Coordinates of C-alpha atoms in Angstrom, one line a residue:
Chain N
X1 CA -2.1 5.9 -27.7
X2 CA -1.4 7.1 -23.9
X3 CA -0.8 10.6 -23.2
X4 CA -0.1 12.6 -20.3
X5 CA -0.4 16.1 -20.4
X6 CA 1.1 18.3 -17.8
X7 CA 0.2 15.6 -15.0
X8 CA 1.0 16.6 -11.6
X9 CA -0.3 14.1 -8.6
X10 CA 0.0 15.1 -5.4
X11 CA -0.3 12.1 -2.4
X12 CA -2.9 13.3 0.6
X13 CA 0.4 13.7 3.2
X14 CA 1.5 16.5 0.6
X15 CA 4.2 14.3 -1.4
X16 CA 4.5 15.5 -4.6
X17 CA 4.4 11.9 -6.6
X18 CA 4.5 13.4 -10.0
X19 CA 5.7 16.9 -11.2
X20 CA 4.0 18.5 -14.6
X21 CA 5.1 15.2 -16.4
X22 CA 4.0 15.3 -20.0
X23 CA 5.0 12.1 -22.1
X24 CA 3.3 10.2 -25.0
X25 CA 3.2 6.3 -26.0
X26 CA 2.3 5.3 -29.1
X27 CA 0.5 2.4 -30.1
X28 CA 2.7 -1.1 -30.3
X29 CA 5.3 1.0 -29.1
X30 CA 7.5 -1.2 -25.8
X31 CA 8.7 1.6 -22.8
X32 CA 10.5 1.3 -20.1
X33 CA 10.0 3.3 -17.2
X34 CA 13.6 3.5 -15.0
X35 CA 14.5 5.7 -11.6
X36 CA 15.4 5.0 -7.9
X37 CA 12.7 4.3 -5.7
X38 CA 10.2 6.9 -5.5
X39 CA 10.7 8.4 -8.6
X40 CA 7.1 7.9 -9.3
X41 CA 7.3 5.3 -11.8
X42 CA 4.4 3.5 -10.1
X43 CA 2.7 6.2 -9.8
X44 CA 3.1 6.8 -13.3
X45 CA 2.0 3.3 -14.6
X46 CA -1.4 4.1 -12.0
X47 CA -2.3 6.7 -13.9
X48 CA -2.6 5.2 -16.9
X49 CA -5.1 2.3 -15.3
X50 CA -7.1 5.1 -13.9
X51 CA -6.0 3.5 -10.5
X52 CA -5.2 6.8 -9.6
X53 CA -6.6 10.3 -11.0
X54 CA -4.0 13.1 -11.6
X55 CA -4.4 16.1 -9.4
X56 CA -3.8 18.4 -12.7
X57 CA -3.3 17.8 -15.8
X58 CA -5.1 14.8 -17.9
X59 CA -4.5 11.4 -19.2
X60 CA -5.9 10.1 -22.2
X61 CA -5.7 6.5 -22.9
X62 CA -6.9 5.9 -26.7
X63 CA -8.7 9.6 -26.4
X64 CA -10.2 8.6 -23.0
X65 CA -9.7 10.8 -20.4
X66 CA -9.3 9.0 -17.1
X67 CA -11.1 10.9 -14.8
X68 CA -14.1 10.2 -16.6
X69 CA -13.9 6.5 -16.9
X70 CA -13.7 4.1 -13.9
X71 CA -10.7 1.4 -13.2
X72 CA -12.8 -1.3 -14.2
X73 CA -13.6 0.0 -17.8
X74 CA -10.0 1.2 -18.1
X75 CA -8.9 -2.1 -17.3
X76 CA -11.1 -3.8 -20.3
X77 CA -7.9 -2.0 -22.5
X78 CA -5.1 -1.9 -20.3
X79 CA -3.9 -5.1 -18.2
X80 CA -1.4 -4.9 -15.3
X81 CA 0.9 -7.1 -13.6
X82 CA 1.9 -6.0 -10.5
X83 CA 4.6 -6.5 -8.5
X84 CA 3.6 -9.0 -6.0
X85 CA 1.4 -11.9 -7.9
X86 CA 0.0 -12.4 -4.0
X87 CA -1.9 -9.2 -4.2
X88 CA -4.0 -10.9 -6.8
X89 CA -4.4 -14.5 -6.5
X90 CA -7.4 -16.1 -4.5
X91 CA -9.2 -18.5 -7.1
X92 CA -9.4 -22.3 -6.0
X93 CA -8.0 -23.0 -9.3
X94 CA -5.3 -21.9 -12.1
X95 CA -8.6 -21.8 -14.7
X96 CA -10.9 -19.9 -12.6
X97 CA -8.2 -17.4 -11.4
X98 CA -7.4 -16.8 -15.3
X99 CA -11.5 -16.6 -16.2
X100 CA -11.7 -14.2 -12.7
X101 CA -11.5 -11.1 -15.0
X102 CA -12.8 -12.8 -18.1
X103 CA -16.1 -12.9 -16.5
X104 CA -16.0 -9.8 -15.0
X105 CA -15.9 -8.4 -18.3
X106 CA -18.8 -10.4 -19.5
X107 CA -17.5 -13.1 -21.9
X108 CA -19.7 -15.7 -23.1
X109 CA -18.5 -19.2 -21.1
X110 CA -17.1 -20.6 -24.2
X111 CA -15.1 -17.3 -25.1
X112 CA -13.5 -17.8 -21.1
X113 CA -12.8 -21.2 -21.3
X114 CA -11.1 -20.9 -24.9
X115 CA -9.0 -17.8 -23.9
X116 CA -8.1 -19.8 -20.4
X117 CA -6.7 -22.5 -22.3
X118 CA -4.9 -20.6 -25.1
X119 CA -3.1 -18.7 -22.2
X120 CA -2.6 -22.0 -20.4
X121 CA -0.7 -23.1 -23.2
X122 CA 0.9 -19.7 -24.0
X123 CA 2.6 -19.6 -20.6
X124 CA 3.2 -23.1 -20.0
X125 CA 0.8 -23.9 -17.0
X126 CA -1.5 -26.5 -18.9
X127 CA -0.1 -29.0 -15.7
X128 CA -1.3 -26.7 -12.8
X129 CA -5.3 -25.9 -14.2
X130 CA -6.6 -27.7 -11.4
X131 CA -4.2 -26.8 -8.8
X132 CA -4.5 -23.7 -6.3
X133 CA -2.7 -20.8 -7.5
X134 CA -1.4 -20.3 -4.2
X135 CA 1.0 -23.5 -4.6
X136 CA 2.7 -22.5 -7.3
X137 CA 6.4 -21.3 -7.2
X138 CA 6.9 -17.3 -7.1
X139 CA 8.3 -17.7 -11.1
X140 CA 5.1 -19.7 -11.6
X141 CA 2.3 -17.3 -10.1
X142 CA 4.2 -14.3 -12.2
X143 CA 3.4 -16.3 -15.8
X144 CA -0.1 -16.9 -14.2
X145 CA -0.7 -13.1 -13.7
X146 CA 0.9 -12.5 -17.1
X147 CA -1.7 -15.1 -18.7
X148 CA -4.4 -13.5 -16.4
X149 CA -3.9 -10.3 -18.4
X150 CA -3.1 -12.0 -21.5
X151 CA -6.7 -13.6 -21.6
X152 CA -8.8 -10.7 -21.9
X153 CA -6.5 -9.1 -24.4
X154 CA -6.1 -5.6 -24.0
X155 CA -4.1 -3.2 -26.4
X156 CA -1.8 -2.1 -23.6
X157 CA 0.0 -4.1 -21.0
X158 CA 1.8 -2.9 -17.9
X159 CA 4.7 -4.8 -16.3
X160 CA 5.3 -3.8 -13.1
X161 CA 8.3 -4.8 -11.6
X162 CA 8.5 -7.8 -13.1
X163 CA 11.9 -9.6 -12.4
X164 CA 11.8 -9.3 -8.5
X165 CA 11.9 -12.6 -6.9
X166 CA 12.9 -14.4 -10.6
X167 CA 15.8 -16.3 -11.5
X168 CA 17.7 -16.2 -15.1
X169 CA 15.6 -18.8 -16.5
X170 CA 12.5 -16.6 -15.8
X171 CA 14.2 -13.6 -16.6
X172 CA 14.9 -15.0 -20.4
X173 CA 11.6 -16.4 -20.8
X174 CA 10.1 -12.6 -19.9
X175 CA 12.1 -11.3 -22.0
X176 CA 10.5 -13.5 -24.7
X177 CA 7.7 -12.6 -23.9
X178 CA 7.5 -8.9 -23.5
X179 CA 9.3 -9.7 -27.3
X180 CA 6.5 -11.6 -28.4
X181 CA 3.9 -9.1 -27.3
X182 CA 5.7 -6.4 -29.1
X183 CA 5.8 -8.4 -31.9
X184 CA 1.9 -8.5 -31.6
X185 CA 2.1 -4.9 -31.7
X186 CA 0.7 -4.3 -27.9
X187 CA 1.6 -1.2 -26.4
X188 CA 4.3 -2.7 -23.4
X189 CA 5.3 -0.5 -20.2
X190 CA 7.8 -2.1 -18.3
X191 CA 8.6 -0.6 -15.1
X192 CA 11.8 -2.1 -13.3
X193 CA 14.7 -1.1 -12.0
X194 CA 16.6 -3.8 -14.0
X195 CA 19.1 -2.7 -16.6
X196 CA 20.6 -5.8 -17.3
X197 CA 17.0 -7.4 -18.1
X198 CA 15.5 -4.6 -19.9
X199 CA 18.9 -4.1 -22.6
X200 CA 18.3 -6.6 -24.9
X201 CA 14.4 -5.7 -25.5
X202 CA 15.6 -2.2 -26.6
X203 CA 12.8 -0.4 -25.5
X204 CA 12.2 3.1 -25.6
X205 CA 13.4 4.7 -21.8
X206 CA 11.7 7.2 -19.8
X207 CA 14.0 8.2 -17.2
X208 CA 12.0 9.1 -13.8
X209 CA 13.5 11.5 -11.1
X210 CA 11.7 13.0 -8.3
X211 CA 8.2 12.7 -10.3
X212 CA 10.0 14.3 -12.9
X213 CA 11.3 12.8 -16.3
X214 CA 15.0 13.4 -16.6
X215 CA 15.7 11.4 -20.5
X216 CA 13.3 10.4 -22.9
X217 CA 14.5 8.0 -25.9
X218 CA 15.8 4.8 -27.6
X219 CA 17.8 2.8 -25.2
X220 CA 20.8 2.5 -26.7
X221 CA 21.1 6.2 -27.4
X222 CA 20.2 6.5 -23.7
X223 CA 22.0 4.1 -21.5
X224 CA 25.3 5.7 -23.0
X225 CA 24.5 9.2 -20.8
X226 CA 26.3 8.2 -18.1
X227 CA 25.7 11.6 -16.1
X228 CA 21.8 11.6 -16.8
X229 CA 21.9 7.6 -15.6
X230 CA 23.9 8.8 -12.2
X231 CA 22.0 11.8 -11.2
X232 CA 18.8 9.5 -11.4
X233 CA 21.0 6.3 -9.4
X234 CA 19.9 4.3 -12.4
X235 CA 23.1 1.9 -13.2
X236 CA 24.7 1.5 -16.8
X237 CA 24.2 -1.8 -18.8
X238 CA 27.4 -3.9 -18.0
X239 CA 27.9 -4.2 -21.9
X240 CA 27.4 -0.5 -22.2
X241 CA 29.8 0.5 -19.4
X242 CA 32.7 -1.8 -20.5
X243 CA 32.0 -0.5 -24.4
X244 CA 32.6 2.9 -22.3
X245 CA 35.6 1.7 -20.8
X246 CA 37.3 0.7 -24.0
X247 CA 37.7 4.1 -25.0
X248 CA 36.2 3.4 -28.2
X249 CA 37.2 5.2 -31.5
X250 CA 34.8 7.7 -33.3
X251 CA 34.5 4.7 -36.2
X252 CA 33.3 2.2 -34.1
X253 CA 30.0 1.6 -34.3
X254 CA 27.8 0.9 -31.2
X255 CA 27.2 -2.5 -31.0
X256 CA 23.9 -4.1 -30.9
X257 CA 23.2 -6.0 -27.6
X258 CA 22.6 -9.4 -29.7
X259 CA 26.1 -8.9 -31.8
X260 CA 27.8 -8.2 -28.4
X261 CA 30.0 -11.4 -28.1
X262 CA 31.4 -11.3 -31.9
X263 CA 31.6 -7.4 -31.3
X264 CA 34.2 -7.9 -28.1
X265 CA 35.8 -11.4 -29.8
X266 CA 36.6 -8.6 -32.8
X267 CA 37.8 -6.0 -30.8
X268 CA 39.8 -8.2 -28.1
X269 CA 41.7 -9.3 -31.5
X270 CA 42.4 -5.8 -32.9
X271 CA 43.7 -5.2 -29.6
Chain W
X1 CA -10.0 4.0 4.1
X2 CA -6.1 5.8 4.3
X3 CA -7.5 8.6 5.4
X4 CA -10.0 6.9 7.7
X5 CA -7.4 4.4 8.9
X6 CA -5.0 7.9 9.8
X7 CA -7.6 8.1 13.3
X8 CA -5.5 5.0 14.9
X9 CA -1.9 4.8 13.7
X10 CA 0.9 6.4 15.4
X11 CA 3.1 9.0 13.1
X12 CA 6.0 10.6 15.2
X13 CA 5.6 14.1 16.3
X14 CA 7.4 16.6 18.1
X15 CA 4.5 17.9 20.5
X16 CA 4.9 18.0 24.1
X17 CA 2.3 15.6 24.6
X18 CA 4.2 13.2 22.7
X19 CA 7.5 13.8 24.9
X20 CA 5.1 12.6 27.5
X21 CA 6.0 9.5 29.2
X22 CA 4.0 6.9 27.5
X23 CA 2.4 5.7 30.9
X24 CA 1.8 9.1 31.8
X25 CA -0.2 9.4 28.3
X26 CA -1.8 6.1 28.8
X27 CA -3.1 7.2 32.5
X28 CA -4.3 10.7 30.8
X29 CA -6.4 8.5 28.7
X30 CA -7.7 6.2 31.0
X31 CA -8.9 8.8 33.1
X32 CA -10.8 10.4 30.0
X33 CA -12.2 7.1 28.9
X34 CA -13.5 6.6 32.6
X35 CA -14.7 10.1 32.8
X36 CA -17.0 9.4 29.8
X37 CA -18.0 6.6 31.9
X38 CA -19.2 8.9 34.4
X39 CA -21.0 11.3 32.8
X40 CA -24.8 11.3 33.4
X41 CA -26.0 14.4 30.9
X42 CA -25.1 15.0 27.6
X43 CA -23.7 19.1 29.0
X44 CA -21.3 16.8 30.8
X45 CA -20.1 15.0 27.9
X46 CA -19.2 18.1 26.1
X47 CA -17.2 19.2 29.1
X48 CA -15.5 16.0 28.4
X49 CA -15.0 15.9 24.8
X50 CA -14.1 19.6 24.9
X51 CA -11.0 18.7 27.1
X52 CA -10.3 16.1 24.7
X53 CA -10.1 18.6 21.8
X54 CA -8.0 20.7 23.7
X55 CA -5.7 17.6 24.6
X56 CA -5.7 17.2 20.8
X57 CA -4.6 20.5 19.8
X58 CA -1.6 20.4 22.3
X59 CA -1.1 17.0 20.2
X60 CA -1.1 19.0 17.6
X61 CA -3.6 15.9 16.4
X62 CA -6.7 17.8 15.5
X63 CA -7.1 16.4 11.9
X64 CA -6.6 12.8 13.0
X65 CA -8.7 13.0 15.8
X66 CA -11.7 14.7 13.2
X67 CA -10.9 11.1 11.4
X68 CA -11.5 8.8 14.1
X69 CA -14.4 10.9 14.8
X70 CA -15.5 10.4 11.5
X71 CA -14.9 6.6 11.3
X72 CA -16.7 6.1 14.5
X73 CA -19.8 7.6 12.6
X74 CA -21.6 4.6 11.3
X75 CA -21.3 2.6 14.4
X76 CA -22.5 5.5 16.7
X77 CA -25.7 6.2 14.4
X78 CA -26.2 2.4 15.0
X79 CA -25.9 3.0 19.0
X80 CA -28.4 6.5 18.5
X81 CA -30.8 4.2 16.4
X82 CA -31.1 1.1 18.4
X83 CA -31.1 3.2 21.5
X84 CA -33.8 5.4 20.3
X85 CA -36.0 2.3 19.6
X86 CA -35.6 0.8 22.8
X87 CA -35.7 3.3 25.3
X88 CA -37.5 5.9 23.3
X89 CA -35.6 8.6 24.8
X90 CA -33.7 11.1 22.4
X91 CA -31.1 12.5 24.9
X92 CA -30.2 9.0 26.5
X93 CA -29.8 7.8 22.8
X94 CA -27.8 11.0 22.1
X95 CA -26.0 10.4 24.7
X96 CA -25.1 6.8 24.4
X97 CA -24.3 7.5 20.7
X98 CA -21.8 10.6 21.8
X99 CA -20.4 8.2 24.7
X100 CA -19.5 6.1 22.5
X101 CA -17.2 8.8 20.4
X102 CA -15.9 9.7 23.4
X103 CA -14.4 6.5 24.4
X104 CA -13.0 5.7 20.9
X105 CA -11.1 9.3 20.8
X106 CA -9.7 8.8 24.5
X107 CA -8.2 6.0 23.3
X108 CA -7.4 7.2 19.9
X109 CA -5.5 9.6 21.5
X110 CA -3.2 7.3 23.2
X111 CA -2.9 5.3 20.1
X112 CA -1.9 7.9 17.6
X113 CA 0.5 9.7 20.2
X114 CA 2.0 6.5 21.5
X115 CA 4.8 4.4 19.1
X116 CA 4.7 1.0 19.3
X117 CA 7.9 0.9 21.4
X118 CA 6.6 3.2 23.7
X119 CA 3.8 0.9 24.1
X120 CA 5.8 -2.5 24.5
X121 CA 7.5 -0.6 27.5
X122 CA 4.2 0.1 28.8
X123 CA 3.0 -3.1 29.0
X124 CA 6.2 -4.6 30.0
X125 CA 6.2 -1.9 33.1
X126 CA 2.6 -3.7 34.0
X127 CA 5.0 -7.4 33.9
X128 CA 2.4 -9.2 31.3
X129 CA 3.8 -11.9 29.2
X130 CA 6.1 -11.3 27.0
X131 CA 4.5 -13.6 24.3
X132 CA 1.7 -11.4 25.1
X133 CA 3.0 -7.8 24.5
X134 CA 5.0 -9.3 21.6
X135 CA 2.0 -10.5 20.3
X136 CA -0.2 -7.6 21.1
X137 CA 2.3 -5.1 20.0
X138 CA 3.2 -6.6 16.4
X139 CA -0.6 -6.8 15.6
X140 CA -0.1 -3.1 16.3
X141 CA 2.9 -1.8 14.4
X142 CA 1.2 -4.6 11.5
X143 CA -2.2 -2.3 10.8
X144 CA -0.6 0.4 8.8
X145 CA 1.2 -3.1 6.7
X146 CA -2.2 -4.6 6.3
X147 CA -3.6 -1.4 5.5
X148 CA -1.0 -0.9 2.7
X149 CA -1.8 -4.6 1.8
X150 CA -5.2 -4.1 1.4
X151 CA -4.8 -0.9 -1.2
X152 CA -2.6 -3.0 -3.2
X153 CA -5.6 -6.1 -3.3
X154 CA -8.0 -3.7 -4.3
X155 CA -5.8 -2.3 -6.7
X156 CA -5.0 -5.3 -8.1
X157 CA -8.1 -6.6 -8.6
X158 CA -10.1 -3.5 -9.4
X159 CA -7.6 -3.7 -12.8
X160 CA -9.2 -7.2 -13.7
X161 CA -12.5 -5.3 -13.9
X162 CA -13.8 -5.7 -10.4
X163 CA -16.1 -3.1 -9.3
X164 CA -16.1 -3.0 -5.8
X165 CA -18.3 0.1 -5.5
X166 CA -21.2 -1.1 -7.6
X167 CA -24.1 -3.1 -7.0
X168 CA -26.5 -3.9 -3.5
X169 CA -24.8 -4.9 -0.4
X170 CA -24.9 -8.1 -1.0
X171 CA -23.1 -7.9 -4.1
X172 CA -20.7 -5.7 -2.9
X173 CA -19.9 -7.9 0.0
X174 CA -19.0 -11.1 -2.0
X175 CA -17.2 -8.5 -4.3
X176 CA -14.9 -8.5 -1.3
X177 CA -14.1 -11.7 -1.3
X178 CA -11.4 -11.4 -4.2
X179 CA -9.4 -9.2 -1.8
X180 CA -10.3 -10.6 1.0
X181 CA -8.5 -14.0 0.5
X182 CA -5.0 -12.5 -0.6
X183 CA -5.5 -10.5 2.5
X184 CA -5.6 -13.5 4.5
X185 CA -3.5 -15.3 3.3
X186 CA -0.6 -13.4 2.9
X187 CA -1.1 -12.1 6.5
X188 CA -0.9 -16.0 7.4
X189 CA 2.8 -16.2 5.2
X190 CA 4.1 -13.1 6.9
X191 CA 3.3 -14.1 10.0
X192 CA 5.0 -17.5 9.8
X193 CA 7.9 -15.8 7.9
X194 CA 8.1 -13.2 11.1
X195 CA 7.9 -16.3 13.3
X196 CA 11.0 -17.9 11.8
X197 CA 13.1 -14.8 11.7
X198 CA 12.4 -14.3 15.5
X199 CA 13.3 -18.0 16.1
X200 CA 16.7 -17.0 14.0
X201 CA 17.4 -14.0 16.2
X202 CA 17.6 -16.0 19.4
X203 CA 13.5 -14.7 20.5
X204 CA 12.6 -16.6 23.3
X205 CA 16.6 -17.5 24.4
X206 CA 16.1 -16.0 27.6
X207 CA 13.1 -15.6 30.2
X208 CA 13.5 -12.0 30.6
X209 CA 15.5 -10.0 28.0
X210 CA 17.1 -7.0 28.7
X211 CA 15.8 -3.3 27.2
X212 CA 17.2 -1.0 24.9
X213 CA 15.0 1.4 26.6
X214 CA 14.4 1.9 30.3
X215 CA 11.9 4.8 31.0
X216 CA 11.9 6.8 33.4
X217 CA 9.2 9.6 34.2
X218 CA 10.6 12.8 34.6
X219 CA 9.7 15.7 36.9
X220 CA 7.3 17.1 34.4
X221 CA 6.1 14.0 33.6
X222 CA 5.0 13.6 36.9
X223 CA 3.6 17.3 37.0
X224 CA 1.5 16.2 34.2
X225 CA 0.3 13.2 36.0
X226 CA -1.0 14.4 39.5
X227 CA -2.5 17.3 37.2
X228 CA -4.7 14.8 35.2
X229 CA -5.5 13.1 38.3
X230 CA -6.1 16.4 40.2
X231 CA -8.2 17.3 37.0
X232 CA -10.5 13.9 36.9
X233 CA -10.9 14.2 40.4
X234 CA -12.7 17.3 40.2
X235 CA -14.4 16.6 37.5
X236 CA -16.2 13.4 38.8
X237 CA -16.5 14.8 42.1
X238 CA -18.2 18.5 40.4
X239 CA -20.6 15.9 38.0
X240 CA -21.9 14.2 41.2
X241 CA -22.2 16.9 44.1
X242 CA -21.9 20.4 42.3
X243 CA -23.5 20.2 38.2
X244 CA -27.2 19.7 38.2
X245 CA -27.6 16.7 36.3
X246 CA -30.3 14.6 35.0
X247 CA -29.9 10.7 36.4
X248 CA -30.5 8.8 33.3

């Protein structure tokens, strides 16, 4: 479990990043983290890695504060992808980028190269183990940083921005993904300022404002508070604003993202 | 290493000494950096540095002068040491260690005073190539960028259980290889994506484009700039004929 409690974080030039934020993420549960640029939903997501240490308040991840446990040990439980895969990648090889952290954790050489292969394999990228990361396509070095993380196997797993720079193709396959390590019941944090992509995973939202957090709940309770999504310049679902549109009647029941297209065939036909 | 790193980039201000012509600024520090040239006693060198501190606070660039201070610690201990074995003489290593200060915060001070604008027009007043200021200029406004880069390397990797802060130097060296390489080489990508997006905005269509810009020094401006000369003047001429000094 992740808790912050009262967490304020205050930058060196005096920026407040993060204002008395208090929010708990349990176990296997998926989050998104949504808000305009500077909301501190980065800052956030650093906390929880120990990347950064709150000016007040505390964050416990699994009972362990952070200030009293270095990035590195943190890390052992919670895996990030970041933004930009080009902040990471240096290996001379697809295999010894993925066993980089594997090793720096102390895994026996046949525990690396089994894990290196089963996330190979996982994301697809069996075809480029001897190539240089630094070839690969942007889509391509995302997976890689995803199966980075998903070798060592940690409980929680921060997505940070992780449909810049990706096409639809990428985007569904994500999606899989963040599904499929749900499904594994890893805790997922998904910070992004993409609606559209995050919808159908249904995650719980944290709406960020000015280091504050504005809404706190299920998304499809959520992403219908239109004034809530403004004031923090976050922008509706498409599906949600045209349900919106249609004026719908107190009996009709919200629809679930994955019965959308029967939900509108049905209601274009009542019409 | 932000904080460190805050001694040498420009952030706009609103002090009179960053209204300042930039030329007028850049002559104000030459003629500090070659007064710390001419100093012969280590009495004259906190004459110097005390006028630089004062130069500072009209700045209103104290705390970023304390950090290049500060960053220039290591490599003047170096100087004091190396100084001190050779020549066996505590105030001429002293004194070559302080120099050494000196020169960094006189130019520090032009730096962190100066945008990077304000420098192309300088160097473009002086007629170098324009390749050449480009060049020179870009690798300016680019530290803070690389900086930023570099925070985001170590972020990265420190969360794959890299513990840059652990172990003998040696260690901690090749510990830097991991962000070292990104560094590179996505300094290399930007700089051939910047290349191409010149190339797209017509750079090097003309032989001498024209300036947004065109400075020209005002009448306090050049107040300020017969002062500073009127000011190193005496100085070097009260160091050599009036201060009793010890000739190193």
């Amino acid at each position: 479990m992740i808790e912050f409690q009262d967490v304020s974080f205050v930058h060196q030039n005096g920026v407040i990043a993060l204002d008395r934020v208090s929010v708990k993420i349990e176990a296997g549960e998926t989050v998104a983290i949504v808000g305009e640029n500077g909301a501190g939903k980065t800052t956030l997501v650093k906390h929880v890695t120990g990347l950064l240490k709150p000016s007040t308040g505390s964050v416990l991840v699994d009972g362990i504060d952070t200030r009293a446990s270095s990035t590195a040990a943190l890390s052992r439980k919670v895996g990030v992808a970041f933004q930009n895969p080009d902040h990471q990648l240096f290996s001379e090889s697809v295999e010894e980028e993925m066993a980089f952290a594997l090793r720096n954790f102390g895994f026996t050489a046949e525990l690396v190269e089994n894990r290196v292969s089963w996330g190979l394999r996982l994301f697809g990228l069996e075809e480029y183990r001897k190539s240089s990361p630094l070839v690969l396509s942007g889509g391509e070095k995302k997976r890689l940083t995803l199966a980075c993380i998903m070798a060592w196997d940690p409980d929680v797993v921060i997505l940070d921005e992780p449909t810049v720079g990706q096409d639809a193709i990428q985007k569904e396959k994500l999606t899989g993904t963040i599904r499929m390590l749900g499904s594994t019941g890893k805790t997922v944090i998904v910070v992004s300022h993409d609606i559209e992509f995050l919808w159908p995973i249904q995650p719980r939202v944290v709406v960020m404002k000015e280091g504050r957090i504005l809404g706190d709940g299920p998304a499809s309770r959520l992403m219908q508070e239109r004034e809530l999504l403004s004031s923090a310049r976050v922008a509706q679902p498409q599906l949600v604003a045209f349900y919106q549109a249609l004026d719908p009647r107190p009996k009709d029941p919200f629809v679930d993202p994955l019965e959308a297209r029967r939900w509108v065939a049905g209601r274009a036909e009542i019409t | 290493m932000m904080w460190l790193s805050g001694g040498f980039i420009f952030r706009r201000g609103t002090s009179v000494y960053h209204r300042l012509d930039p030329r007028v600024k850049l002559l104000i520090s030459s003629l500090m950096f070659v007064t710390t040239l001419l100093v012969r006693s280590l009495y004259e060198l906190a004459m110097v540095i005390a006028f630089m501190v004062a130069v500072a606070a009209v700045a209103t660039v104290l705390r970023r002068v304390a950090r290049t201070m500060a960053l220039t610690f290591i490599f003047s201990t170096v100087i004091f040491v190396l100084n001190l074995i050779v020549t066996k003489n505590l105030e001429t290593s002293a004194l070559y260690a302080v120099r050494f200060v000196a020169i960094v915060v006189s130019t520090s001070l032009f730096f962190i005073t100066t945008s990077p604008d304000e420098l192309e027009q300088v160097m473009k007043t002086f007629r170098l190539p324009r390749d050449v200021v480009f060049a020179f200029v870009t690798a300016v406004r680019f530290i803070p960028v690389m900086m930023l880069d570099t925070l985001q390397i170590m972020d990265a990797q420190k969360s794959r259980g890299l513990e840059l802060e652990k172990g003998n130097i040696i260690r901690r060296v090749r510990n830097m290889i991991p962000v070292l390489i990104p560094l590179v080489v996505n300094s290399v990508v930007r700089s051939g994506e910047l290349a191409e997006a010149m190339e797209s905005r017509a750079y090097g269509a003309v032989r001498r484009p024209t300036s947004l810009v065109e400075y020209k020094a005002s009448w306090a401006d050049k107040v300020v700039a017969f002062a500073a000369v009127a000011i190193f003047v005496l100085t070097a001429y009260s160091f050599y004929f009036v201060l009793p000094t010890t000739v190193l």
